[in-house]
mmCIF file of C-alpha atoms (C1' of nucleotides) in Angstrom:
data_model
loop_
_atom_site.group_PDB
_atom_site.id
_atom_site.type_symbol
_atom_site.label_atom_id
_atom_site.label_comp_id
_atom_site.label_asym_id
_atom_site.label_seq_id
_atom_site.Cartn_x
_atom_site.Cartn_y
_atom_site.Cartn_z
ATOM 1 C CA UNK A 11 0.144 0.085 -0.281
ATOM 2 C CA UNK A 12 1.317 3.293 -1.596
ATOM 3 C CA UNK A 13 1.673 5.944 1.165
ATOM 4 C CA UNK A 14 0.060 9.365 0.408
ATOM 5 C CA UNK A 15 2.519 12.546 0.789
ATOM 6 C CA UNK A 16 1.758 16.079 0.759
ATOM 7 C CA UNK A 17 3.414 17.213 -3.138
ATOM 8 C CA UNK A 18 1.916 20.957 -2.949
ATOM 9 C CA UNK A 19 0.630 23.411 -0.702
ATOM 10 C CA UNK A 20 -0.464 26.853 -1.470
ATOM 11 C CA UNK A 21 -3.469 29.341 -0.564
ATOM 12 C CA UNK A 22 -6.260 29.707 -2.630
ATOM 13 C CA UNK A 23 -6.089 33.292 -3.834
ATOM 14 C CA UNK A 24 -10.873 34.126 -3.470
ATOM 15 C CA UNK A 25 -11.938 36.392 -6.178
ATOM 16 C CA UNK A 26 -15.031 36.667 -3.784
ATOM 17 C CA UNK A 27 -15.277 32.856 -3.584
ATOM 18 C CA UNK A 28 -16.893 30.947 -0.356
ATOM 19 C CA UNK A 29 -15.279 28.662 -0.250
ATOM 20 C CA UNK A 30 -16.936 27.195 3.406
ATOM 21 C CA UNK A 31 -20.344 27.561 0.727
ATOM 22 C CA UNK A 32 -18.819 25.888 -1.647
ATOM 23 C CA UNK A 33 -18.077 22.777 -0.373
ATOM 24 C CA UNK A 34 -21.189 22.833 2.608
ATOM 25 C CA UNK A 35 -23.267 22.192 -0.880
ATOM 26 C CA UNK A 36 -24.307 19.031 -2.307
ATOM 27 C CA UNK A 37 -20.857 17.418 -0.016
ATOM 28 C CA UNK A 38 -21.080 14.135 2.316
ATOM 29 C CA UNK A 39 -19.266 14.194 5.722
ATOM 30 C CA UNK A 40 -16.300 12.153 4.485
ATOM 31 C CA UNK A 41 -15.134 14.980 2.126
ATOM 32 C CA UNK A 42 -16.542 18.071 3.912
ATOM 33 C CA UNK A 43 -15.990 18.343 7.806
ATOM 34 C CA UNK A 44 -17.316 21.647 8.506
ATOM 35 C CA UNK A 45 -12.842 22.736 8.362
ATOM 36 C CA UNK A 46 -11.803 20.216 5.483
ATOM 37 C CA UNK A 47 -12.975 19.912 1.538
ATOM 38 C CA UNK A 48 -11.722 16.733 0.250
ATOM 39 C CA UNK A 49 -10.952 16.567 -3.650
ATOM 40 C CA UNK A 50 -10.530 13.867 -6.070
ATOM 41 C CA UNK A 51 -8.177 15.979 -9.139
ATOM 42 C CA UNK A 52 -8.099 12.566 -11.174
ATOM 43 C CA UNK A 53 -9.495 9.300 -12.651
ATOM 44 C CA UNK A 54 -8.164 6.882 -9.892
ATOM 45 C CA UNK A 55 -8.235 8.424 -6.857
ATOM 46 C CA UNK A 56 -4.237 8.536 -6.431
ATOM 47 C CA UNK A 57 -4.433 12.536 -6.409
ATOM 48 C CA UNK A 58 -6.311 14.376 -3.697
ATOM 49 C CA UNK A 59 -6.705 17.937 -2.396
ATOM 50 C CA UNK A 60 -7.121 19.190 0.976
ATOM 51 C CA UNK A 61 -8.689 22.607 1.118
ATOM 52 C CA UNK A 62 -9.953 24.135 4.649
ATOM 53 C CA UNK A 63 -12.196 27.445 4.193
ATOM 54 C CA UNK A 64 -10.009 29.484 4.686
ATOM 55 C CA UNK A 65 -8.169 28.507 1.297
ATOM 56 C CA UNK A 66 -5.611 26.597 2.634
ATOM 57 C CA UNK A 67 -4.940 23.545 0.527
ATOM 58 C CA UNK A 68 -2.183 20.888 0.232
ATOM 59 C CA UNK A 69 -2.444 17.958 -2.436
ATOM 60 C CA UNK A 70 -1.286 14.559 -1.520
ATOM 61 C CA UNK A 71 -0.446 11.456 -3.911
ATOM 62 C CA UNK A 72 1.315 8.700 -3.838
ATOM 63 C CA UNK A 73 4.193 9.202 -6.508
ATOM 64 C CA UNK A 74 5.051 12.851 -7.515
ATOM 65 C CA UNK A 75 3.557 15.141 -9.876
ATOM 66 C CA UNK A 76 3.230 18.557 -11.633
ATOM 67 C CA UNK A 77 1.636 20.675 -9.081
ATOM 68 C CA UNK A 78 0.812 23.669 -11.589
ATOM 69 C CA UNK A 79 -2.145 21.322 -13.517
ATOM 70 C CA UNK A 80 -3.377 19.961 -9.973
ATOM 71 C CA UNK A 81 -3.725 23.150 -9.063
ATOM 72 C CA UNK A 82 -5.637 24.536 -12.047
ATOM 73 C CA UNK A 83 -7.171 21.275 -11.755
ATOM 74 C CA UNK A 84 -8.159 22.074 -7.653
ATOM 75 C CA UNK A 85 -9.240 26.165 -9.576
ATOM 76 C CA UNK A 86 -11.430 24.421 -11.528
ATOM 77 C CA UNK A 87 -12.829 21.705 -9.508
ATOM 78 C CA UNK A 88 -14.135 24.349 -6.880
ATOM 79 C CA UNK A 89 -15.219 26.611 -9.271
ATOM 80 C CA UNK A 90 -13.419 29.935 -9.201
ATOM 81 C CA UNK A 91 -12.479 29.728 -12.684
ATOM 82 C CA UNK A 92 -15.602 30.842 -13.847
ATOM 83 C CA UNK A 93 -17.060 34.383 -14.732
ATOM 84 C CA UNK A 94 -20.136 34.280 -13.156
ATOM 85 C CA UNK A 95 -20.893 38.515 -12.778
ATOM 86 C CA UNK A 96 -23.563 37.595 -16.298
ATOM 87 C CA UNK A 97 -25.458 35.243 -13.984
ATOM 88 C CA UNK A 98 -25.385 37.132 -10.830
ATOM 89 C CA UNK A 99 -27.000 39.894 -13.165
ATOM 90 C CA UNK A 100 -29.743 37.877 -14.295
ATOM 91 C CA UNK A 101 -29.958 36.289 -10.536
ATOM 92 C CA UNK A 102 -30.462 39.772 -9.537
ATOM 93 C CA UNK A 103 -33.397 40.648 -11.149
ATOM 94 C CA UNK A 104 -35.109 37.093 -10.463
ATOM 95 C CA UNK A 105 -37.972 36.156 -8.837
ATOM 96 C CA UNK A 106 -36.489 32.773 -7.397
ATOM 97 C CA UNK A 107 -33.121 33.637 -7.564
ATOM 98 C CA UNK A 108 -32.560 37.229 -6.076
ATOM 99 C CA UNK A 109 -32.584 36.029 -2.849
ATOM 100 C CA UNK A 110 -30.035 33.343 -3.079
ATOM 101 C CA UNK A 111 -27.947 34.696 -4.911
ATOM 102 C CA UNK A 112 -27.928 38.562 -3.103
ATOM 103 C CA UNK A 113 -27.678 36.559 0.158
ATOM 104 C CA UNK A 114 -24.544 34.327 -1.426
ATOM 105 C CA UNK A 115 -22.867 35.944 -3.685
ATOM 106 C CA UNK A 116 -19.449 33.848 -3.103
ATOM 107 C CA UNK A 117 -21.515 30.332 -3.882
ATOM 108 C CA UNK A 118 -19.960 28.075 -6.645
ATOM 109 C CA UNK A 119 -20.744 24.533 -8.490
ATOM 110 C CA UNK A 120 -18.129 22.470 -7.360
ATOM 111 C CA UNK A 121 -17.826 19.881 -9.441
ATOM 112 C CA UNK A 122 -17.066 16.482 -10.200
ATOM 113 C CA UNK A 123 -15.610 13.712 -12.371
ATOM 114 C CA UNK A 124 -17.744 13.097 -15.729
ATOM 115 C CA UNK A 125 -18.256 9.830 -14.122
ATOM 116 C CA UNK A 126 -19.199 10.476 -10.933
ATOM 117 C CA UNK A 127 -21.620 13.220 -11.966
ATOM 118 C CA UNK A 128 -23.514 10.525 -14.484
ATOM 119 C CA UNK A 129 -24.154 8.292 -10.897
ATOM 120 C CA UNK A 130 -25.246 10.603 -9.025
ATOM 121 C CA UNK A 131 -27.552 11.760 -11.976
ATOM 122 C CA UNK A 132 -29.176 8.487 -12.321
ATOM 123 C CA UNK A 133 -29.205 8.504 -8.243
ATOM 124 C CA UNK A 134 -31.358 11.284 -8.618
ATOM 125 C CA UNK A 135 -34.056 9.885 -11.288
ATOM 126 C CA UNK A 136 -37.500 8.887 -9.729
ATOM 127 C CA UNK A 137 -36.526 9.780 -6.442
ATOM 128 C CA UNK A 138 -36.481 12.405 -3.835
ATOM 129 C CA UNK A 139 -33.263 14.662 -3.134
ATOM 130 C CA UNK A 140 -33.182 12.737 0.054
ATOM 131 C CA UNK A 141 -33.277 8.936 -1.051
ATOM 132 C CA UNK A 142 -30.933 10.458 -3.968
ATOM 133 C CA UNK A 143 -27.941 11.045 -1.727
ATOM 134 C CA UNK A 144 -28.585 8.514 -0.093
ATOM 135 C CA UNK A 145 -27.748 6.145 -2.816
ATOM 136 C CA UNK A 146 -24.520 7.817 -3.172
ATOM 137 C CA UNK A 147 -23.421 7.915 0.494
ATOM 138 C CA UNK A 148 -23.981 4.156 0.674
ATOM 139 C CA UNK A 149 -22.563 3.262 -2.881
ATOM 140 C CA UNK A 150 -19.229 5.038 -1.662
ATOM 141 C CA UNK A 151 -19.281 4.192 1.919
ATOM 142 C CA UNK A 152 -20.400 0.088 0.572
ATOM 143 C CA UNK A 153 -17.333 0.236 -1.916
ATOM 144 C CA UNK A 154 -15.218 1.724 0.884
ATOM 145 C CA UNK A 155 -12.604 2.676 -1.009
ATOM 146 C CA UNK A 156 -11.290 4.525 2.293
ATOM 147 C CA UNK A 157 -7.896 6.319 2.537
ATOM 148 C CA UNK A 158 -5.605 8.341 4.663
ATOM 149 C CA UNK A 159 -3.865 11.504 4.343
ATOM 150 C CA UNK A 160 -1.282 11.627 7.336
ATOM 151 C CA UNK A 161 -4.209 11.947 10.439
ATOM 152 C CA UNK A 162 -7.044 12.907 7.793
ATOM 153 C CA UNK A 163 -9.076 9.595 6.182
ATOM 154 C CA UNK A 164 -11.454 9.943 3.659
ATOM 155 C CA UNK A 165 -13.034 7.767 0.673
ATOM 156 C CA UNK A 166 -12.558 7.051 -3.005
ATOM 157 C CA UNK A 167 -15.512 7.544 -5.248
ATOM 158 C CA UNK A 168 -15.449 3.600 -6.632
ATOM 159 C CA UNK A 169 -14.215 3.244 -10.106
ATOM 160 C CA UNK A 170 -16.390 1.941 -12.833
ATOM 161 C CA UNK A 171 -13.759 -1.045 -12.260
ATOM 162 C CA UNK A 172 -14.924 -1.550 -8.470
ATOM 163 C CA UNK A 173 -19.074 -1.383 -9.709
ATOM 164 C CA UNK A 174 -18.040 -4.918 -12.367
ATOM 165 C CA UNK A 175 -16.296 -6.224 -10.285
ATOM 166 C CA UNK A 176 -18.739 -6.391 -7.442
ATOM 167 C CA UNK A 177 -22.164 -4.814 -8.953
ATOM 168 C CA UNK A 178 -24.087 -6.724 -6.280
ATOM 169 C CA UNK A 179 -22.750 -3.476 -3.701
ATOM 170 C CA UNK A 180 -25.400 -1.805 -5.641
ATOM 171 C CA UNK A 181 -27.986 -3.261 -4.448
ATOM 172 C CA UNK A 182 -26.682 -3.269 -1.126
ATOM 173 C CA UNK A 183 -26.438 0.526 -1.999
ATOM 174 C CA UNK A 184 -30.584 1.109 -2.233
ATOM 175 C CA UNK A 185 -30.508 1.865 -5.189
ATOM 176 C CA UNK A 186 -33.285 -0.944 -6.883
ATOM 177 C CA UNK A 187 -33.956 -0.980 -10.984
ATOM 178 C CA UNK A 188 -31.020 2.026 -11.309
ATOM 179 C CA UNK A 189 -28.118 -0.296 -10.287
ATOM 180 C CA UNK A 190 -28.231 -1.691 -13.797
ATOM 181 C CA UNK A 191 -28.197 1.806 -14.925
ATOM 182 C CA UNK A 192 -24.702 2.472 -13.095
ATOM 183 C CA UNK A 193 -23.303 -0.844 -14.457
ATOM 184 C CA UNK A 194 -23.805 -0.083 -18.138
ATOM 185 C CA UNK A 195 -22.309 3.682 -17.144
ATOM 186 C CA UNK A 196 -19.266 1.577 -15.421
ATOM 187 C CA UNK A 197 -19.089 -0.316 -18.454
ATOM 188 C CA UNK A 198 -19.636 2.359 -21.526
ATOM 189 C CA UNK A 199 -16.419 4.668 -19.590
ATOM 190 C CA UNK A 200 -14.071 1.061 -19.543
ATOM 191 C CA UNK A 201 -14.786 0.279 -22.945
ATOM 192 C CA UNK A 202 -14.560 3.725 -24.089
ATOM 193 C CA UNK A 203 -11.542 5.028 -22.454
ATOM 194 C CA UNK A 204 -13.331 8.511 -21.848
ATOM 195 C CA UNK A 205 -11.374 11.518 -22.827
ATOM 196 C CA UNK A 206 -12.796 14.145 -21.162
ATOM 197 C CA UNK A 207 -10.713 17.514 -22.427
ATOM 198 C CA UNK A 208 -12.126 15.578 -26.331
ATOM 199 C CA UNK A 209 -15.401 15.675 -25.439
ATOM 200 C CA UNK A 210 -14.897 19.854 -23.765
ATOM 201 C CA UNK A 211 -14.426 20.667 -28.378
ATOM 202 C CA UNK A 212 -17.755 18.878 -28.857
ATOM 203 C CA UNK A 213 -20.885 21.452 -29.122
ATOM 204 C CA UNK A 214 -23.383 20.173 -25.551
ATOM 205 C CA UNK A 215 -25.900 18.753 -28.043
ATOM 206 C CA UNK A 216 -23.336 16.385 -28.678
ATOM 207 C CA UNK A 217 -22.315 15.211 -25.659
ATOM 208 C CA UNK A 218 -25.367 15.493 -24.488
ATOM 209 C CA UNK A 219 -26.418 12.652 -28.041
ATOM 210 C CA UNK A 220 -22.842 10.941 -26.946
ATOM 211 C CA UNK A 221 -24.131 10.082 -23.053
ATOM 212 C CA UNK A 222 -27.280 9.377 -23.764
ATOM 213 C CA UNK A 223 -26.452 6.701 -25.960
ATOM 214 C CA UNK A 224 -26.172 4.741 -22.639
ATOM 215 C CA UNK A 225 -29.309 2.636 -21.154
ATOM 216 C CA UNK A 226 -30.821 4.730 -18.512
ATOM 217 C CA UNK A 227 -29.249 7.833 -19.512
ATOM 218 C CA UNK A 228 -31.919 10.282 -20.489
ATOM 219 C CA UNK A 229 -32.112 13.673 -21.138
ATOM 220 C CA UNK A 230 -32.346 15.330 -17.673
ATOM 221 C CA UNK A 231 -29.157 12.578 -16.182
ATOM 222 C CA UNK A 232 -27.218 13.506 -19.676
ATOM 223 C CA UNK A 233 -27.871 17.059 -19.163
ATOM 224 C CA UNK A 234 -26.689 16.925 -15.335
ATOM 225 C CA UNK A 235 -23.677 15.613 -15.965
ATOM 226 C CA UNK A 236 -23.070 18.223 -18.401
ATOM 227 C CA UNK A 237 -23.427 20.972 -15.834
ATOM 228 C CA UNK A 238 -21.736 18.570 -13.038
ATOM 229 C CA UNK A 239 -18.521 17.360 -14.866
ATOM 230 C CA UNK A 240 -18.130 19.836 -17.349
ATOM 231 C CA UNK A 241 -19.487 23.115 -16.552
ATOM 232 C CA UNK A 242 -21.747 23.336 -20.255
ATOM 233 C CA UNK A 243 -24.404 25.560 -19.000
ATOM 234 C CA UNK A 244 -26.562 25.753 -22.130
ATOM 235 C CA UNK A 245 -28.382 23.242 -21.907
ATOM 236 C CA UNK A 246 -30.528 23.047 -18.596
ATOM 237 C CA UNK A 247 -31.157 19.649 -16.531
ATOM 238 C CA UNK A 248 -35.410 20.121 -15.736
ATOM 239 C CA UNK A 249 -37.228 17.079 -14.146
ATOM 240 C CA UNK A 250 -40.917 16.937 -12.651
ATOM 241 C CA UNK A 251 -39.804 19.508 -10.479
ATOM 242 C CA UNK A 252 -38.075 22.632 -11.937
ATOM 243 C CA UNK A 253 -40.518 22.110 -15.250
ATOM 244 C CA UNK A 254 -43.729 22.622 -12.934
ATOM 245 C CA UNK A 255 -42.167 25.755 -10.755
ATOM 246 C CA UNK A 256 -41.146 27.144 -13.369
ATOM 247 C CA UNK A 257 -44.760 27.151 -15.012
ATOM 248 C CA UNK A 258 -46.028 28.285 -11.264
ATOM 249 C CA UNK A 259 -43.456 31.197 -10.850
ATOM 250 C CA UNK A 260 -43.437 32.551 -14.901
ATOM 251 C CA UNK A 261 -46.955 31.455 -15.404
ATOM 252 C CA UNK A 262 -46.028 29.660 -18.835
ATOM 253 C CA UNK A 263 -47.206 26.200 -19.020
ATOM 254 C CA UNK A 264 -45.011 22.911 -18.564
ATOM 255 C CA UNK A 265 -44.595 22.359 -22.104
ATOM 256 C CA UNK A 266 -42.907 26.113 -22.361
ATOM 257 C CA UNK A 267 -40.996 25.399 -19.022
ATOM 258 C CA UNK A 268 -38.041 24.472 -20.797
ATOM 259 C CA UNK A 269 -37.509 27.575 -23.673
ATOM 260 C CA UNK A 270 -38.765 29.926 -20.680
ATOM 261 C CA UNK A 271 -36.273 28.762 -18.197
ATOM 262 C CA UNK A 272 -33.624 29.227 -21.249
ATOM 263 C CA UNK A 273 -34.734 32.455 -22.322
ATOM 264 C CA UNK A 274 -34.232 33.930 -19.167
ATOM 265 C CA UNK A 275 -30.298 32.054 -18.133
ATOM 266 C CA UNK A 276 -28.879 31.701 -21.400
ATOM 267 C CA UNK A 277 -25.330 30.150 -21.417
ATOM 268 C CA UNK A 278 -25.930 29.684 -17.452
ATOM 269 C CA UNK A 279 -29.330 28.082 -17.965
ATOM 270 C CA UNK A 280 -27.796 24.841 -16.083
ATOM 271 C CA UNK A 281 -26.105 26.348 -13.766
ATOM 272 C CA UNK A 282 -29.031 27.879 -12.073
ATOM 273 C CA UNK A 283 -31.475 24.930 -12.386
ATOM 274 C CA UNK A 284 -29.188 23.482 -9.663
ATOM 275 C CA UNK A 285 -29.327 26.400 -7.822
ATOM 276 C CA UNK A 286 -32.823 26.489 -7.330
ATOM 277 C CA UNK A 287 -32.455 23.340 -5.857
ATOM 278 C CA UNK A 288 -30.234 25.153 -2.865
ATOM 279 C CA UNK A 289 -32.079 27.942 -2.755
ATOM 280 C CA UNK A 290 -35.168 25.953 -2.312
ATOM 281 C CA UNK A 291 -33.564 23.554 0.156
ATOM 282 C CA UNK A 292 -34.769 20.955 -2.125
ATOM 283 C CA UNK A 293 -38.031 20.854 -0.466
ATOM 284 C CA UNK A 294 -39.808 18.416 -2.277
ATOM 285 C CA UNK A 295 -42.869 19.882 -4.732
ATOM 286 C CA UNK A 296 -45.272 20.607 -2.711
ATOM 287 C CA UNK A 297 -43.433 21.821 0.211
ATOM 288 C CA UNK A 298 -41.480 24.138 -2.742
ATOM 289 C CA UNK A 299 -44.359 25.810 -3.355
ATOM 290 C CA UNK A 300 -45.510 26.401 -0.698
ATOM 291 C CA UNK A 301 -42.021 28.224 -0.260
ATOM 292 C CA UNK A 302 -42.378 30.534 -3.054
ATOM 293 C CA UNK A 303 -45.482 31.348 -2.700
ATOM 294 C CA UNK A 304 -44.423 32.829 0.915
ATOM 295 C CA UNK A 305 -41.293 34.636 -0.395
ATOM 296 C CA UNK A 306 -38.955 32.455 1.568
ATOM 297 C CA UNK A 307 -36.415 31.650 -1.792
ATOM 298 C CA UNK A 308 -33.244 31.651 0.743
ATOM 299 C CA UNK A 309 -32.250 28.454 2.161
ATOM 300 C CA UNK A 310 -33.323 28.620 6.229
ATOM 301 C CA UNK A 311 -31.348 27.499 8.521
ATOM 302 C CA UNK A 312 -32.479 24.373 9.931
ATOM 303 C CA UNK A 313 -31.733 21.186 11.788
ATOM 304 C CA UNK A 314 -32.693 18.818 8.570
ATOM 305 C CA UNK A 315 -31.153 17.787 5.773
ATOM 306 C CA UNK A 316 -30.666 20.034 2.950
ATOM 307 C CA UNK A 317 -28.456 20.517 0.187
ATOM 308 C CA UNK A 318 -25.678 22.684 2.125
ATOM 309 C CA UNK A 319 -26.202 20.615 5.577
ATOM 310 C CA UNK A 320 -26.396 17.126 4.034
ATOM 311 C CA UNK A 321 -22.919 16.812 4.924
ATOM 312 C CA UNK A 322 -23.736 16.897 8.979
ATOM 313 C CA UNK A 323 -26.245 14.095 8.341
ATOM 314 C CA UNK A 324 -24.849 11.723 5.717
ATOM 315 C "C1'" DT B 18 -49.442 0.745 5.364
ATOM 316 C "C1'" DG B 19 -49.974 1.254 1.483
ATOM 317 C "C1'" DC B 20 -49.174 5.033 -1.684
ATOM 318 C "C1'" DC B 21 -45.430 8.239 -4.562
ATOM 319 C "C1'" DA B 22 -41.373 10.530 -5.860
ATOM 320 C "C1'" DG B 23 -35.945 15.679 -9.281
ATOM 321 C "C1'" DG B 24 -36.969 9.943 -15.677
ATOM 322 C "C1'" DC B 25 -36.420 6.108 -18.835
ATOM 323 C "C1'" DG B 26 -37.494 3.216 -22.216
ATOM 324 C "C1'" DG B 27 -40.293 0.588 -24.525
ATOM 325 C "C1'" DG B 28 -44.901 -0.124 -26.435
ATOM 326 C "C1'" DG B 29 -48.892 2.373 -28.226
ATOM 327 C "C1'" DT B 30 -51.077 5.417 -31.049
ATOM 328 C "C1'" DA C 19 -43.523 13.468 -32.287
ATOM 329 C "C1'" DC C 20 -45.938 12.624 -28.760
ATOM 330 C "C1'" DC C 21 -48.339 9.877 -24.875
ATOM 331 C "C1'" DC C 22 -48.941 6.108 -21.020
ATOM 332 C "C1'" DC C 23 -47.086 3.066 -18.393
ATOM 333 C "C1'" DG C 24 -44.022 0.274 -15.579
ATOM 334 C "C1'" DC C 25 -39.981 -0.082 -12.214
ATOM 335 C "C1'" DA C 26 -36.253 -1.471 -7.072
ATOM 336 C "C1'" DT C 27 -36.478 1.238 -2.986
ATOM 337 C "C1'" DG C 28 -37.234 3.904 1.018
ATOM 338 C "C1'" DG C 29 -39.785 7.447 3.703
ATOM 339 C "C1'" DC C 30 -44.302 9.347 5.531
#
DNA sequence: TGCCAGGCGGGGT
DNA sequence: ACCCCGCATGGC
């Protein structure tokens, strides 16, 4: 067993990013403990960044590595390379995101690998927010790729290979019929030797079609992966939840909802989709609609599981 | 305790 | 291009 050692150190130069907020969003206890976050920077888990909410980071790996490339990747993962001025301008005029963005201008989307982003998408299919994230928590824990960085313990995401070797652990993780889809995604990754840099050069529509070629990956999951892994926002993931919310808030039919959304958010449509789920604490539809009616459209501090607090409970 | 939920594909029209 | 149904779980 090789030992992880610190290979690079530094401090994040923060525009106005709020690292605690960024690390809190849709995260698990083994990747964020309130003080330090752990971010996997490569496909196999050989390179891991540990970053404090104050911005001090260390990059660990078992072998020597190029610091410049990996620090760059860390900035990318934390969303610090994006200029969101245009997104913020729109948000401050928007009834759904105005409150959230004015309260949390330092929010950025934390990205994941394409592989994991697809698994995340599949676990959101036809399930509640909480059920989906519980599945993901179980998957990481059950595959059990625990590692130790000096005196810190954390977990790697399972690799496609791990899944193929032990597909039964997927069912044990409570994924129900989704286990087949996750397994086919794993096979797809091994067979295609996916090159994300090359994928990035393609049009979003083309990437969406490629991802949809995997059985069980449809429009929603493909687009969520574009958002979470590639920071491509022009094609928004719109599920039943968001579709209904759009139709109520902007007074359009559910059929027109997606077009309306894109007409408002343009090239930030996908980012806005995710931001709304955070703003409304991922409440189930009826509660979310009630919150909107009451004008409570920013996260509420409470002792319950929300996108911003789930790291305390899972 | 029966519903039913931030999709999806297959089979109908 | 549509509409409709079943689907594994876990949570209410």
